[in-house]
Coordinates of C-alpha atoms in Angstrom, one line a residue:
X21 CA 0.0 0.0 0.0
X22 CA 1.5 3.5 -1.1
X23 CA 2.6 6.5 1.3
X24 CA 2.7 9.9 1.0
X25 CA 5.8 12.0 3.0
X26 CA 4.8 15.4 2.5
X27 CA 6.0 18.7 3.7
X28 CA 4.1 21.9 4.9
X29 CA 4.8 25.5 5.3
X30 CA 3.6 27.6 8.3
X31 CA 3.2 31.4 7.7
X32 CA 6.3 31.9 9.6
X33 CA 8.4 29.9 6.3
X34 CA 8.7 26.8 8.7
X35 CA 8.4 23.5 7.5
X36 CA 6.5 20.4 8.9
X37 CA 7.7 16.8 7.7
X38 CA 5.8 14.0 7.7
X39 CA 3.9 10.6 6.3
X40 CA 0.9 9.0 6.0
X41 CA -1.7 6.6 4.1
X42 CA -4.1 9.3 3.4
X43 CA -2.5 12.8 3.1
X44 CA -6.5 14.4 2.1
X45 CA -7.2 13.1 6.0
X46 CA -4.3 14.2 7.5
X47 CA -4.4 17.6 6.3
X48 CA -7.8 17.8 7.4
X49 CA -6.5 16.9 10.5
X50 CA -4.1 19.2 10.6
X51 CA -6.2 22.2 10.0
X52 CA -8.7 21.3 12.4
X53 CA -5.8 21.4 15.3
X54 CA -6.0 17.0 15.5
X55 CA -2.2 17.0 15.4
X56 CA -0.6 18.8 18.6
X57 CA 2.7 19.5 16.3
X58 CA 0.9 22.0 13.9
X59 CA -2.3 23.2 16.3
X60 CA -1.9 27.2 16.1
X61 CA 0.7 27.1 13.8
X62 CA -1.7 27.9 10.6
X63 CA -2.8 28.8 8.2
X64 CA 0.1 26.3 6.2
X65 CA 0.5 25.1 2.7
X66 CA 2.0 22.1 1.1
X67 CA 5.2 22.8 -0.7
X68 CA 6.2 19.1 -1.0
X69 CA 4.6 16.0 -1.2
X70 CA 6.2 12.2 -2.8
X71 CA 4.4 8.4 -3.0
X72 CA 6.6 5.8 -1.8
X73 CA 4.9 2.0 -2.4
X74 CA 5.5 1.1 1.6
X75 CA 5.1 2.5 5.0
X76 CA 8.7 1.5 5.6
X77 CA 10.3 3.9 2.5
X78 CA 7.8 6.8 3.4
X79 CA 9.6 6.7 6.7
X80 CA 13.1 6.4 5.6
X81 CA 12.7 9.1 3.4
X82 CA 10.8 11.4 5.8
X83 CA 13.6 10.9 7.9
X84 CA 15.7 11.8 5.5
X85 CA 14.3 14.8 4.6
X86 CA 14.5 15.7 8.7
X87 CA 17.7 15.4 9.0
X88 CA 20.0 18.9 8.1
X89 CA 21.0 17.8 4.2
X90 CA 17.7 17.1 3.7
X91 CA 16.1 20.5 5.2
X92 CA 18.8 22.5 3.2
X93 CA 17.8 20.0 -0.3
X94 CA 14.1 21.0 0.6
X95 CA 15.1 25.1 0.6
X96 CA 16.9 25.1 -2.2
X97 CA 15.1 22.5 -4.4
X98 CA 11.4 23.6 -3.5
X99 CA 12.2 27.6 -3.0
X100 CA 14.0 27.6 -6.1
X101 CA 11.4 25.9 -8.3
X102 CA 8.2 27.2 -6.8
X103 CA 6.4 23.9 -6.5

């Protein structure tokens, strides 16, 4: 079953990492405060998003878009591009 890691922008340009089964469901969590690591940190947007086929991918890769070389790919990849 396929993943989504996806990445999110508060108005303050920080980002939010993270992974799930059904990203329409988890952004609606997410806007509706559900999640204690974005509640009143909104309005956000996604800037990011990637399907990986298993749970265990999604997480390697949202790990390694946590960690400093992948924060510093996502500025300068996503910024750059506008996507």
């Amino acid at each position: 079953m396929s993943h989504t890691v996806y990445v999110l922008e508060d108005r303050y340009d920080r980002i939010y990492i993270g992974q799930t089964k059904n990203l329409a469901s988890r952004l609606k969590d997410h806007k509706l405060g559900r999640t204690k690591s974005l509640r009143n940190r909104g309005p956000f947007h996604i800037i990011y998003t990637e399907t990986l086929e298993s749970r265990i991918k999604a997480v390697q890769r949202e790990r390694a878009l946590k960690s400093g070389q992948g924060r510093t790919w996502l500025r300068s990849n996503i910024k750059r591009t506008g996507l």
